[in-house]
Tab-separated table of C-alpha atoms in Angstrom:
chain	number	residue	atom	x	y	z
A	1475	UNK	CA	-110.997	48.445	43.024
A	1476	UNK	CA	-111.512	51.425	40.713
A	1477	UNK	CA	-109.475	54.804	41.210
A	1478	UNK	CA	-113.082	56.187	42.007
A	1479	UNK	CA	-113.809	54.093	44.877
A	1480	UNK	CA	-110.475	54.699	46.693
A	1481	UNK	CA	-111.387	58.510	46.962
A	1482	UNK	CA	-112.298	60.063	50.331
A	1483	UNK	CA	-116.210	59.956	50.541
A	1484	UNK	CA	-116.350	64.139	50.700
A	1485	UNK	CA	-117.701	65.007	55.113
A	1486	UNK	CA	-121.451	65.397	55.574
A	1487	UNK	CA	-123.055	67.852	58.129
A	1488	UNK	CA	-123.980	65.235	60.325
A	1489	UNK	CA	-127.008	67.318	61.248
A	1490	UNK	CA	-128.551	66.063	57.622
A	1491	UNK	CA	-128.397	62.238	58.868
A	1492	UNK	CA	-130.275	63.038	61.868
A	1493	UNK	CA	-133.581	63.348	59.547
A	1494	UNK	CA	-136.751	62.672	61.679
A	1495	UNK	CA	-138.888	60.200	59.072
A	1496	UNK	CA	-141.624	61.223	60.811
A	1497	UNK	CA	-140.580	65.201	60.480
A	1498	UNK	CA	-140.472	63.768	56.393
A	1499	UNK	CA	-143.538	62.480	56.287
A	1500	UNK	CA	-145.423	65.318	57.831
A	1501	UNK	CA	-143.731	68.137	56.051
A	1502	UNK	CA	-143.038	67.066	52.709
A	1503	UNK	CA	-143.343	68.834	49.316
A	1504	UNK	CA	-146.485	66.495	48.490
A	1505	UNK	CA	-149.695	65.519	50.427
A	1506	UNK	CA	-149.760	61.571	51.692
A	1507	UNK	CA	-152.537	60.177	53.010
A	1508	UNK	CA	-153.562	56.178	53.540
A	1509	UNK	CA	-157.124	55.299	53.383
A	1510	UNK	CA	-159.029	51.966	54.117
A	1511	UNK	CA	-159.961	50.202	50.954
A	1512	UNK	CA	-163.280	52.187	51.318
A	1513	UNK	CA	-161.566	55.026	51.184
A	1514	UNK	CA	-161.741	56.280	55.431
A	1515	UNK	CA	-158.907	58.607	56.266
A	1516	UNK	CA	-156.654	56.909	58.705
A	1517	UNK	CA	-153.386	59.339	58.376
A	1518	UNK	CA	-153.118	62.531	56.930
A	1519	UNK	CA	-149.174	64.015	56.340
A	1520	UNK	CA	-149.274	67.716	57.570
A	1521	UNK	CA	-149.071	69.470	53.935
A	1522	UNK	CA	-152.245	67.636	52.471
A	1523	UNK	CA	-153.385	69.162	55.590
A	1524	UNK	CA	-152.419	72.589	55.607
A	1525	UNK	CA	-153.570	72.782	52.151
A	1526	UNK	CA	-157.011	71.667	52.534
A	1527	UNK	CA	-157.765	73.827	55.712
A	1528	UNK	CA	-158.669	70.978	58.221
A	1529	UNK	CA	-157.052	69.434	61.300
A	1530	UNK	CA	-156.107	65.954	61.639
A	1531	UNK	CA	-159.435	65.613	63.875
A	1532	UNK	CA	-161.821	66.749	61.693
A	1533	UNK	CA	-161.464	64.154	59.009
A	1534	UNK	CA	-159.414	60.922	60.526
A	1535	UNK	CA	-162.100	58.100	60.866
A	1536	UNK	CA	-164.504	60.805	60.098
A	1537	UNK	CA	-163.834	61.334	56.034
A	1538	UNK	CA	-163.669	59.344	53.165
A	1539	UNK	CA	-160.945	60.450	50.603
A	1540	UNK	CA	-163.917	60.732	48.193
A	1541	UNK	CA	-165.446	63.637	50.633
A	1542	UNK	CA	-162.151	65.568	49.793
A	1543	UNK	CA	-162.784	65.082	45.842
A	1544	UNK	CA	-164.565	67.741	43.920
A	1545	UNK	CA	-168.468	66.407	42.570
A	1546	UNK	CA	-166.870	65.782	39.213
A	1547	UNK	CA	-163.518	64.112	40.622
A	1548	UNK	CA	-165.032	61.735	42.750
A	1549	UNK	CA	-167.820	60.380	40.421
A	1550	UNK	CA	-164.181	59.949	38.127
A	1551	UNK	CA	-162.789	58.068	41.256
A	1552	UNK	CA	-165.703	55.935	42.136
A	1553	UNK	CA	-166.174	54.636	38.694
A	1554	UNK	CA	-163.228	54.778	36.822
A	1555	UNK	CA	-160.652	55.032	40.038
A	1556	UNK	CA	-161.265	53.013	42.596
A	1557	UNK	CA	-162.404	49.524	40.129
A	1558	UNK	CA	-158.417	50.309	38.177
A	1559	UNK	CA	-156.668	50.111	42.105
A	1560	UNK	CA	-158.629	46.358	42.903
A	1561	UNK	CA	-157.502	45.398	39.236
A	1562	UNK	CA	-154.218	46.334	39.222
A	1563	UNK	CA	-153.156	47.508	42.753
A	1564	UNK	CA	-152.165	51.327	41.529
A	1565	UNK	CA	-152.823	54.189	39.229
A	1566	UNK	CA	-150.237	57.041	38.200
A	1567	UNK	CA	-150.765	60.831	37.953
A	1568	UNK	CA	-154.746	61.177	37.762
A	1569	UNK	CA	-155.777	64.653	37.756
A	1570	UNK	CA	-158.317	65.549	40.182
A	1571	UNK	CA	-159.423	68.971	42.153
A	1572	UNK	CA	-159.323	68.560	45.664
A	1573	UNK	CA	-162.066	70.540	47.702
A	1574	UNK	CA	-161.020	72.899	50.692
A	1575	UNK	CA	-162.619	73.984	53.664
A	1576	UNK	CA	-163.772	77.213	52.320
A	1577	UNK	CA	-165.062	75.871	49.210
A	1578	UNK	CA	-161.917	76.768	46.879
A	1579	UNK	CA	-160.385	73.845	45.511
A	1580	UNK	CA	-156.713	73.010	44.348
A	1581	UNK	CA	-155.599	71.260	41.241
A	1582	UNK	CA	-153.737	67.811	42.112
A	1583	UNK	CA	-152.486	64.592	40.708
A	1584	UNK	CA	-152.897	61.973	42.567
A	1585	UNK	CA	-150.502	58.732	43.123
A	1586	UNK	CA	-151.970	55.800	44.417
A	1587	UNK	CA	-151.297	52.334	45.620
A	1588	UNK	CA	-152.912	49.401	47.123
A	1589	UNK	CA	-151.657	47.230	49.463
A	1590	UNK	CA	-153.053	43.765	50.300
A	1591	UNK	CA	-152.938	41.272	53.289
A	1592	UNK	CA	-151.329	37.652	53.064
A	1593	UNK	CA	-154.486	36.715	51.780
A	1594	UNK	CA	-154.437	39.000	48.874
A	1595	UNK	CA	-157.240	41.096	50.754
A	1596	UNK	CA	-156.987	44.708	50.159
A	1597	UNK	CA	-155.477	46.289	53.689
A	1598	UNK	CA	-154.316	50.262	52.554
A	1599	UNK	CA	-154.744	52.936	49.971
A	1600	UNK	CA	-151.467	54.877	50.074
A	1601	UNK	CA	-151.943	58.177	48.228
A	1602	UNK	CA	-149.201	61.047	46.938
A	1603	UNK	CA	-150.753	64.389	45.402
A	1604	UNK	CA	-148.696	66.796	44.059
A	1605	UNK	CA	-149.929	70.407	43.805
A	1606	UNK	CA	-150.086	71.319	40.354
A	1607	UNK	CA	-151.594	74.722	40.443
A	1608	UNK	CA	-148.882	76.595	39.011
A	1609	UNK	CA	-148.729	73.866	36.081
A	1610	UNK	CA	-152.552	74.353	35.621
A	1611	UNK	CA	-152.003	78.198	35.617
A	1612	UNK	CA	-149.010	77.890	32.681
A	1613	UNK	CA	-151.338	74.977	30.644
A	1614	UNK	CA	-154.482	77.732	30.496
A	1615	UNK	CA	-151.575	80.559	29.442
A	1616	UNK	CA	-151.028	77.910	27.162
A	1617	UNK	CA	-154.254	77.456	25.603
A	1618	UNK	CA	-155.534	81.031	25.857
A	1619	UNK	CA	-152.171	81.653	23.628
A	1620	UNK	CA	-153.189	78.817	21.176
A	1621	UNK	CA	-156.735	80.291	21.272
A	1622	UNK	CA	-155.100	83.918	20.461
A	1623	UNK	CA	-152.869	82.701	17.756
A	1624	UNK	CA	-155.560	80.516	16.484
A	1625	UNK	CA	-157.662	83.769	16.076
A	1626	UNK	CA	-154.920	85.985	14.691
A	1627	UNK	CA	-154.276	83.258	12.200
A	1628	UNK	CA	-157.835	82.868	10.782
A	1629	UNK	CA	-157.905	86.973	10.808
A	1630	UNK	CA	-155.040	86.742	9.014
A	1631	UNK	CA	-156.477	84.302	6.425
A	1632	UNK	CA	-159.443	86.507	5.924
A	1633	UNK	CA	-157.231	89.395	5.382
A	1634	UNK	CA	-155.172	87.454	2.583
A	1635	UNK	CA	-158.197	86.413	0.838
A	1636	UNK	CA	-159.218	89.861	0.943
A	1637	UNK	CA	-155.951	91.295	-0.103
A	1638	UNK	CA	-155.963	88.244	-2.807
A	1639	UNK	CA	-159.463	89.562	-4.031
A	1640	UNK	CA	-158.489	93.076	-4.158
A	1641	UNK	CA	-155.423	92.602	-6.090
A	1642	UNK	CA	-156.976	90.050	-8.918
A	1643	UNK	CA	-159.752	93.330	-8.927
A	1644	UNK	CA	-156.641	95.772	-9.422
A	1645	UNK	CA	-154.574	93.192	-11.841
A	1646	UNK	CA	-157.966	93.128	-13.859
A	1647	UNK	CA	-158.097	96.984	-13.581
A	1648	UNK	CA	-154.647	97.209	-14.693
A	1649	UNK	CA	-154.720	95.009	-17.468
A	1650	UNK	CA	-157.692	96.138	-19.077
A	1651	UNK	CA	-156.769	99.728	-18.417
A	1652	UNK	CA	-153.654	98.630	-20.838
A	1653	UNK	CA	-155.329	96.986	-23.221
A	1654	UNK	CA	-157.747	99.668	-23.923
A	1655	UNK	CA	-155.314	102.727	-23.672
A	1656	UNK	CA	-152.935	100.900	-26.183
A	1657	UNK	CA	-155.392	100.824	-29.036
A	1658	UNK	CA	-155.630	104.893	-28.880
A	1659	UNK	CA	-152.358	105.950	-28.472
A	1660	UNK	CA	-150.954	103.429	-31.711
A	1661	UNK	CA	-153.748	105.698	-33.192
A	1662	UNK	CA	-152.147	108.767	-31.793
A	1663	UNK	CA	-148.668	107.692	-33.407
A	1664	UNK	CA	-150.273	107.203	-36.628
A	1665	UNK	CA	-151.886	110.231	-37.089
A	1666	UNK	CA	-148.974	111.847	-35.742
A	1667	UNK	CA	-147.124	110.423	-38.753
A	1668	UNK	CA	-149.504	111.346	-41.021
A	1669	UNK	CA	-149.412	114.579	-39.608
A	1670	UNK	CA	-145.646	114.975	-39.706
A	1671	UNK	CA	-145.982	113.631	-43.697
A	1672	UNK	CA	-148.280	115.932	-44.756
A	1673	UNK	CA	-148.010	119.184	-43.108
A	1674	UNK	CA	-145.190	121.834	-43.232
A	1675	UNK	CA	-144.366	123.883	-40.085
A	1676	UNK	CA	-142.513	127.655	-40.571
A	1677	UNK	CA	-142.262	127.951	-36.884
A	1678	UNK	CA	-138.819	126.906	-36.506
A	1679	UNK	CA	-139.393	125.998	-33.109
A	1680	UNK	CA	-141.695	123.067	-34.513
A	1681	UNK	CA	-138.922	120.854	-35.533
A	1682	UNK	CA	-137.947	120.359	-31.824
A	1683	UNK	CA	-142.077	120.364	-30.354
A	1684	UNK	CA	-142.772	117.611	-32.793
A	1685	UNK	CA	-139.987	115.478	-31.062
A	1686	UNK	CA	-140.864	115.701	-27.992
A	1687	UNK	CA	-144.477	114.811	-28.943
A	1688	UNK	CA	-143.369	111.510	-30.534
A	1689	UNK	CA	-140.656	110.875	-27.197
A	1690	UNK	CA	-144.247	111.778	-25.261
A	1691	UNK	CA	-145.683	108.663	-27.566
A	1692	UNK	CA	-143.112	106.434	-27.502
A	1693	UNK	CA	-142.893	106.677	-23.448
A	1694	UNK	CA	-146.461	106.208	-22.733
A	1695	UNK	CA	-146.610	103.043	-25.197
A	1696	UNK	CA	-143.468	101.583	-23.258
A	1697	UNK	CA	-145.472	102.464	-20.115
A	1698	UNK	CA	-148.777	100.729	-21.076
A	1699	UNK	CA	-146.499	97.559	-22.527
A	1700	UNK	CA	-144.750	97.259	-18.583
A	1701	UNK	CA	-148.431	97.602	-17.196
A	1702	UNK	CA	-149.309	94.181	-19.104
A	1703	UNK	CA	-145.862	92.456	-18.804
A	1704	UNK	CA	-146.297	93.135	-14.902
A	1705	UNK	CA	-149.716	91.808	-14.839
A	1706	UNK	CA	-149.168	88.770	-17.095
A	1707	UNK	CA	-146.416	87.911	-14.822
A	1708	UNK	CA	-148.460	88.035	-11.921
A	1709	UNK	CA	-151.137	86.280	-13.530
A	1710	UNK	CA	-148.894	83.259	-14.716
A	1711	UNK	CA	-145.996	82.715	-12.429
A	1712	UNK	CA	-143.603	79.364	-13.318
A	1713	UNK	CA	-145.611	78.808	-16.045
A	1714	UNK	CA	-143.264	77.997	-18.601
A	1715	UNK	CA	-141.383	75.225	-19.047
A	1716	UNK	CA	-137.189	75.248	-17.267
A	1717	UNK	CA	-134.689	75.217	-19.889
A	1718	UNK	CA	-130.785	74.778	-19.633
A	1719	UNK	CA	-130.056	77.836	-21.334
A	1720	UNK	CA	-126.818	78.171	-22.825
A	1721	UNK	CA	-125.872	81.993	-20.983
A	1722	UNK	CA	-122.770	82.766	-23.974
A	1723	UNK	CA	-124.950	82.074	-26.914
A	1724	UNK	CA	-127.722	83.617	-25.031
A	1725	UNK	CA	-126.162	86.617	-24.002
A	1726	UNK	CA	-124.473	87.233	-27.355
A	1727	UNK	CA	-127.718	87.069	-29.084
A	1728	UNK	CA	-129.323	89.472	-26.779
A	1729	UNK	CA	-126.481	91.915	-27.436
A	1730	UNK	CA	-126.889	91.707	-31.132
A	1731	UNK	CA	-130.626	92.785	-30.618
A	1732	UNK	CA	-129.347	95.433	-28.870
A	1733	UNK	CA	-126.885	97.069	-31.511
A	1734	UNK	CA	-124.617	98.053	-28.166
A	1735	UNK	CA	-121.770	98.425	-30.824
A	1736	UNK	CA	-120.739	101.591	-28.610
A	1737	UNK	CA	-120.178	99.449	-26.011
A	1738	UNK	CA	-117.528	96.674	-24.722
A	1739	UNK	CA	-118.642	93.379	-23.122
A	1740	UNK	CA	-116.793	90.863	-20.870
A	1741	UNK	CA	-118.581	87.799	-20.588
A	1742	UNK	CA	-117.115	85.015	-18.173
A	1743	UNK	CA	-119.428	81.802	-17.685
A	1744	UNK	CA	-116.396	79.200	-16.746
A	1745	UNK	CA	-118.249	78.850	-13.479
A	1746	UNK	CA	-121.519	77.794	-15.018
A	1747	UNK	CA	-122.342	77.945	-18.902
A	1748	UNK	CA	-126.172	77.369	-18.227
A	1749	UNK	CA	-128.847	78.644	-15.772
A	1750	UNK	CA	-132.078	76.350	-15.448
A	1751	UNK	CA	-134.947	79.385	-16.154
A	1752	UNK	CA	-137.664	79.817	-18.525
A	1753	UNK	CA	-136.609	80.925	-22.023
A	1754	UNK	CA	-138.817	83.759	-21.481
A	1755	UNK	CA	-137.782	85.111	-17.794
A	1756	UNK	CA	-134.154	84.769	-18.630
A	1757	UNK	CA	-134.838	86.481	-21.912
A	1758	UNK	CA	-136.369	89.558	-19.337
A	1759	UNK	CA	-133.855	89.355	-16.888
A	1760	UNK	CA	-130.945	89.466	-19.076
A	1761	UNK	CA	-132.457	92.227	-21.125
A	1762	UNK	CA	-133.533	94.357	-19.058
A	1763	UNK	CA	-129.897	94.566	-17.049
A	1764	UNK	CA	-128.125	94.971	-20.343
A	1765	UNK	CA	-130.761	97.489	-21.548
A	1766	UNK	CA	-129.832	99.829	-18.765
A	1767	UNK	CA	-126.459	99.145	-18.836
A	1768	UNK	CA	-126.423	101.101	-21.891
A	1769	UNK	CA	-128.623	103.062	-21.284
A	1770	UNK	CA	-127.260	104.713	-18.381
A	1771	UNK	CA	-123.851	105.332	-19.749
A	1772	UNK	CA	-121.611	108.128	-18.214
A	1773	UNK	CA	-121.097	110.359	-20.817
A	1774	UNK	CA	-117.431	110.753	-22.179
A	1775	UNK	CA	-116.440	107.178	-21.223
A	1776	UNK	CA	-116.044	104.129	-23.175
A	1777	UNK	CA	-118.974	101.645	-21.807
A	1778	UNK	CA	-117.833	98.689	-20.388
A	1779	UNK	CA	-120.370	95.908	-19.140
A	1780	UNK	CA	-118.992	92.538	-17.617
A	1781	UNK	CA	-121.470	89.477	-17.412
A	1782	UNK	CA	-120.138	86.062	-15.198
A	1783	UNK	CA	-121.427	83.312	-13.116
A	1784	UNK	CA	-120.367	81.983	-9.914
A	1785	UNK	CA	-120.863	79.299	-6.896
A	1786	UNK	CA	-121.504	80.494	-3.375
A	1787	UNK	CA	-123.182	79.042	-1.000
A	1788	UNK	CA	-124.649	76.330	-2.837
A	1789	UNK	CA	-126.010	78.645	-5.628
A	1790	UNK	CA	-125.712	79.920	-8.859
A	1791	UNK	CA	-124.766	83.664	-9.075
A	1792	UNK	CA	-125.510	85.714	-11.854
A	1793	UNK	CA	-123.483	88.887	-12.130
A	1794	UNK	CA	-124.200	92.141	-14.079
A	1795	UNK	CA	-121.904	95.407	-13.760
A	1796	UNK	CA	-121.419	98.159	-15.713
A	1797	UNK	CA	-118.921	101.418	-15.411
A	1798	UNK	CA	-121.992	103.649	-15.939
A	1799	UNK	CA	-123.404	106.272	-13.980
A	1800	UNK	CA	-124.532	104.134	-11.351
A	1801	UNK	CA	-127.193	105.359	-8.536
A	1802	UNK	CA	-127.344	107.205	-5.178
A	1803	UNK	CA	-128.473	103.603	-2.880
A	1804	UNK	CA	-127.950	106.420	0.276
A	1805	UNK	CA	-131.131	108.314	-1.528
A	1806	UNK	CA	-132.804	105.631	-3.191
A	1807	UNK	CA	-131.732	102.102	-1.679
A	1808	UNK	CA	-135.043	101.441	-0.779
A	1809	UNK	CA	-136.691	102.213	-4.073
A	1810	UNK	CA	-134.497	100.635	-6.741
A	1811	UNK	CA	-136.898	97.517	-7.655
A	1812	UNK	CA	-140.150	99.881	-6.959
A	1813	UNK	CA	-142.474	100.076	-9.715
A	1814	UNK	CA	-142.224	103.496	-11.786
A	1815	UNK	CA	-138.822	104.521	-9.976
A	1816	UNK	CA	-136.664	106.281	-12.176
A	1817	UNK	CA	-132.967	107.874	-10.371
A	1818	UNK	CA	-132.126	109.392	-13.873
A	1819	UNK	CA	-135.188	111.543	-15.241
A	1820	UNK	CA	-132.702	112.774	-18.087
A	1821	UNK	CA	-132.793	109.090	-19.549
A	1822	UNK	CA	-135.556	107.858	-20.940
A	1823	UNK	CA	-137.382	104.740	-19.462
A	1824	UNK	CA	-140.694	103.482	-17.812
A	1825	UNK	CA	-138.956	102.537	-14.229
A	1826	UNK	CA	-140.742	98.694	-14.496
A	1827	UNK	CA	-137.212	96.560	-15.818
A	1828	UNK	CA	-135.702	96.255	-12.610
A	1829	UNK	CA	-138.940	95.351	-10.572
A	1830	UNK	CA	-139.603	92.698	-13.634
A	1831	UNK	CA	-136.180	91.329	-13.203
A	1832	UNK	CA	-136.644	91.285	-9.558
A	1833	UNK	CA	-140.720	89.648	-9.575
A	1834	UNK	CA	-138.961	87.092	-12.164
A	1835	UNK	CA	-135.606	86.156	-9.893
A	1836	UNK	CA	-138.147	85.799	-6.914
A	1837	UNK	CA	-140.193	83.288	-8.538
A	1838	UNK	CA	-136.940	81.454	-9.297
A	1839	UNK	CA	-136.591	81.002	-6.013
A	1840	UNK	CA	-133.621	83.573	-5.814
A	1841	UNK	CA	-133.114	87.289	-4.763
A	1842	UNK	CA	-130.984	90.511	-6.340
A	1843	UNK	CA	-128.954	92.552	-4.691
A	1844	UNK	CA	-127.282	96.008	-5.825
A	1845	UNK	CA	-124.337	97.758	-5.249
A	1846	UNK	CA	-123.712	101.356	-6.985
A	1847	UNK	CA	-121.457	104.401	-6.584
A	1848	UNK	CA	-122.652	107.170	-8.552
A	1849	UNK	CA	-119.841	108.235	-11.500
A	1850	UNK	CA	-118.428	104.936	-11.004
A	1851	UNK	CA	-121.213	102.003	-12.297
A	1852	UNK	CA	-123.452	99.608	-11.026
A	1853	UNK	CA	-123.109	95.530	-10.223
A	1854	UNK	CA	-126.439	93.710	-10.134
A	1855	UNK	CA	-125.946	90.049	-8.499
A	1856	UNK	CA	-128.532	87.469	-9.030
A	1857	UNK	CA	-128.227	84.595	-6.322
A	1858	UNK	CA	-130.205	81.202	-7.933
A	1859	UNK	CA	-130.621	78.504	-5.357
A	1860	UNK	CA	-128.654	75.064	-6.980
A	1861	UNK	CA	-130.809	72.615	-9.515
């Protein structure tokens, strides 16, 4: 005998073994009623009464269980029903409305089972229904949700291809915008050459007007170039083809192109020596971070940018910092990888590298993050999901 059997059975209220069956049967949480095989009423349990309104007179011998039936629940019961009980002696959890007394009706599913004499005659319909209003009441929620979400999801759609629509229109506007303006202003800079060749100032002041003419030049043709580098990236995302890039020789080659000879660099790719990107985007991400590196320089410091790779997570992380003058993130936090946002108006610069850089790690599948202190430098990290 097991160690569970030997324990005391734990004392009853003796009162709950004096159940009346009968008290049961009358007030249980479900209607029961039995029926002759034609469906007459014989017994009625006290619930199935009180919820259809009647007393045990009015329908015993008097009612058919198909009288209780709404029109479109008994036409289900008389053909579909009653012919599955003489085949197979029960059916499980119809759903049917039953029809009160006043005319209201209540949601039910019925139970029901057929008994049979010794001579396999049919004898007694035994019936359980089980109130399911509440259940009916949560299944419409249900479905008037489905019906709501379905809507806000095709107003949604029509909003996206709207919003699509309107940005190809502005990508078009933008590009073309570009392309036209860009033809002028090289014309501009060449006849601001010529000028500059040909013609002598006196006004001693002229020396310093005719440089900030050609920085006026030189910014609005790096402006107009960002305009169609933004658009062409949103016009061909993941185009070109993933290469293994090889970040040292990479890195070193973009540094050359720089001429950052006032500059030190630490570059640490022990972790991971290659990053699986388009020649191009990596050619844009890594230029653009080192470009500002130097750009932003504190003055009267020796610049100092480290580059490095490491795991976390899963993922390849691509790390740029720099000992420069680094930005306010309390101010502008939310506006670093804006288009056009510039935090150091005594540099010049367009404001589009860092939203490229960020539009181009997206599309990677990855995200940026910054950290800055202003006087002390910058760290841009670069988080690549794994190959």
């Amino acid at each position: 005998m097991s160690a569970e059997e030997n324990e005391p059975v734990p004392e009853l209220d003796l009162r709950l073994t004096e159940e009346n069956p009968e008290e049961l049967y009358e007030n249980a949480p479900c209607g029961y009623c039995s029926c002759l095989p034609d469906g007459t009423l014989v017994r009625l349990n006290q619930t199935l009464l009180s919820w259809l309104g009647y007393s045990r007179q009015e329908l015993v011998a008097r009612r058919c269980l198909q009288d209780l039936l709404s029109m479109g629940a008994r036409l289900h019961y008389e053909t579909h029903c009653a012919p599955l009980l003489l085949l197979q002696d029960q059916v499980r959890e119809l759903s049917y409305q039953l029809r009160r007394r006043d005319g209201t009706t209540v949601p039910v599913l019925m139970n029901a089972v057929l008994r049979r004499d010794a001579q396999g005659e049919p004898l007694v319909l035994r019936v359980t229904l089980f109130d399911i209003t509440d259940r009916r009441k949560y299944e419409q929620e249900l479905l008037r949700a489905k019906a709501e979400a379905e809507e806000q999801r095709e107003l949604l759609t029509v909003k996206n291809a709207e919003l699509l629509r309107i940005n190809a229109e502005l990508d078009n506007f933008v590009y073309t915008a570009s392309h036209d303006l860009k033809q002028p202003v090289n014309n501009m800079v060449g006849l601001f050459e010529e000028l500059k060749r040909t013609v002598t100032f006196h006004d001693p002041e002229a020396v310093g007007m005719m440089g900030m003419f050609a920085d006026a030049l030189q910014q609005i043709l790096n402006t107009i170039e960002g305009m169609t580098d933004v658009v062409q990236l949103q016009r061909q995302p993941n185009q070109a083809p993933v290469e293994a890039m090889d970040l040292l020789t990479f890195t070193k080659d973009i540094i050359r192109s720089l001429q950052a000879s006032a500059a030190d660099f630490t570059l640490d790719f022990a972790a991971a020596s290659t990053l699986p990107l388009p020649r191009t985007s990596l050619h844009s991400i890594l230029y653009n971070l080192l470009s500002n590196a130097l750009k932003y320089a504190e003055p009267g410091r020796r610049h100092h940018v480290w580059v490095s790779t490491t795991h976390e997570a899963g993922g390849l992380v691509l790390t740029v910092r720099d000992n420069g003058r680094g930005i306010d993130l309390h101010r502008y936090g939310q506006e670093v990888f804006q288009l056009f946002r510039r935090f150091h108006p005594e540099v010049a610069g367009s404001g589009l590298g860092l939203y490229l850089v960020r539009r181009l790690v997206q599309q990677a599948g990855g995200q940026i993050e910054v950290d800055s202190t202003v006087g002390q430098g910058s760290t841009f990290r670069l988080y690549f999901p794994a190959a």
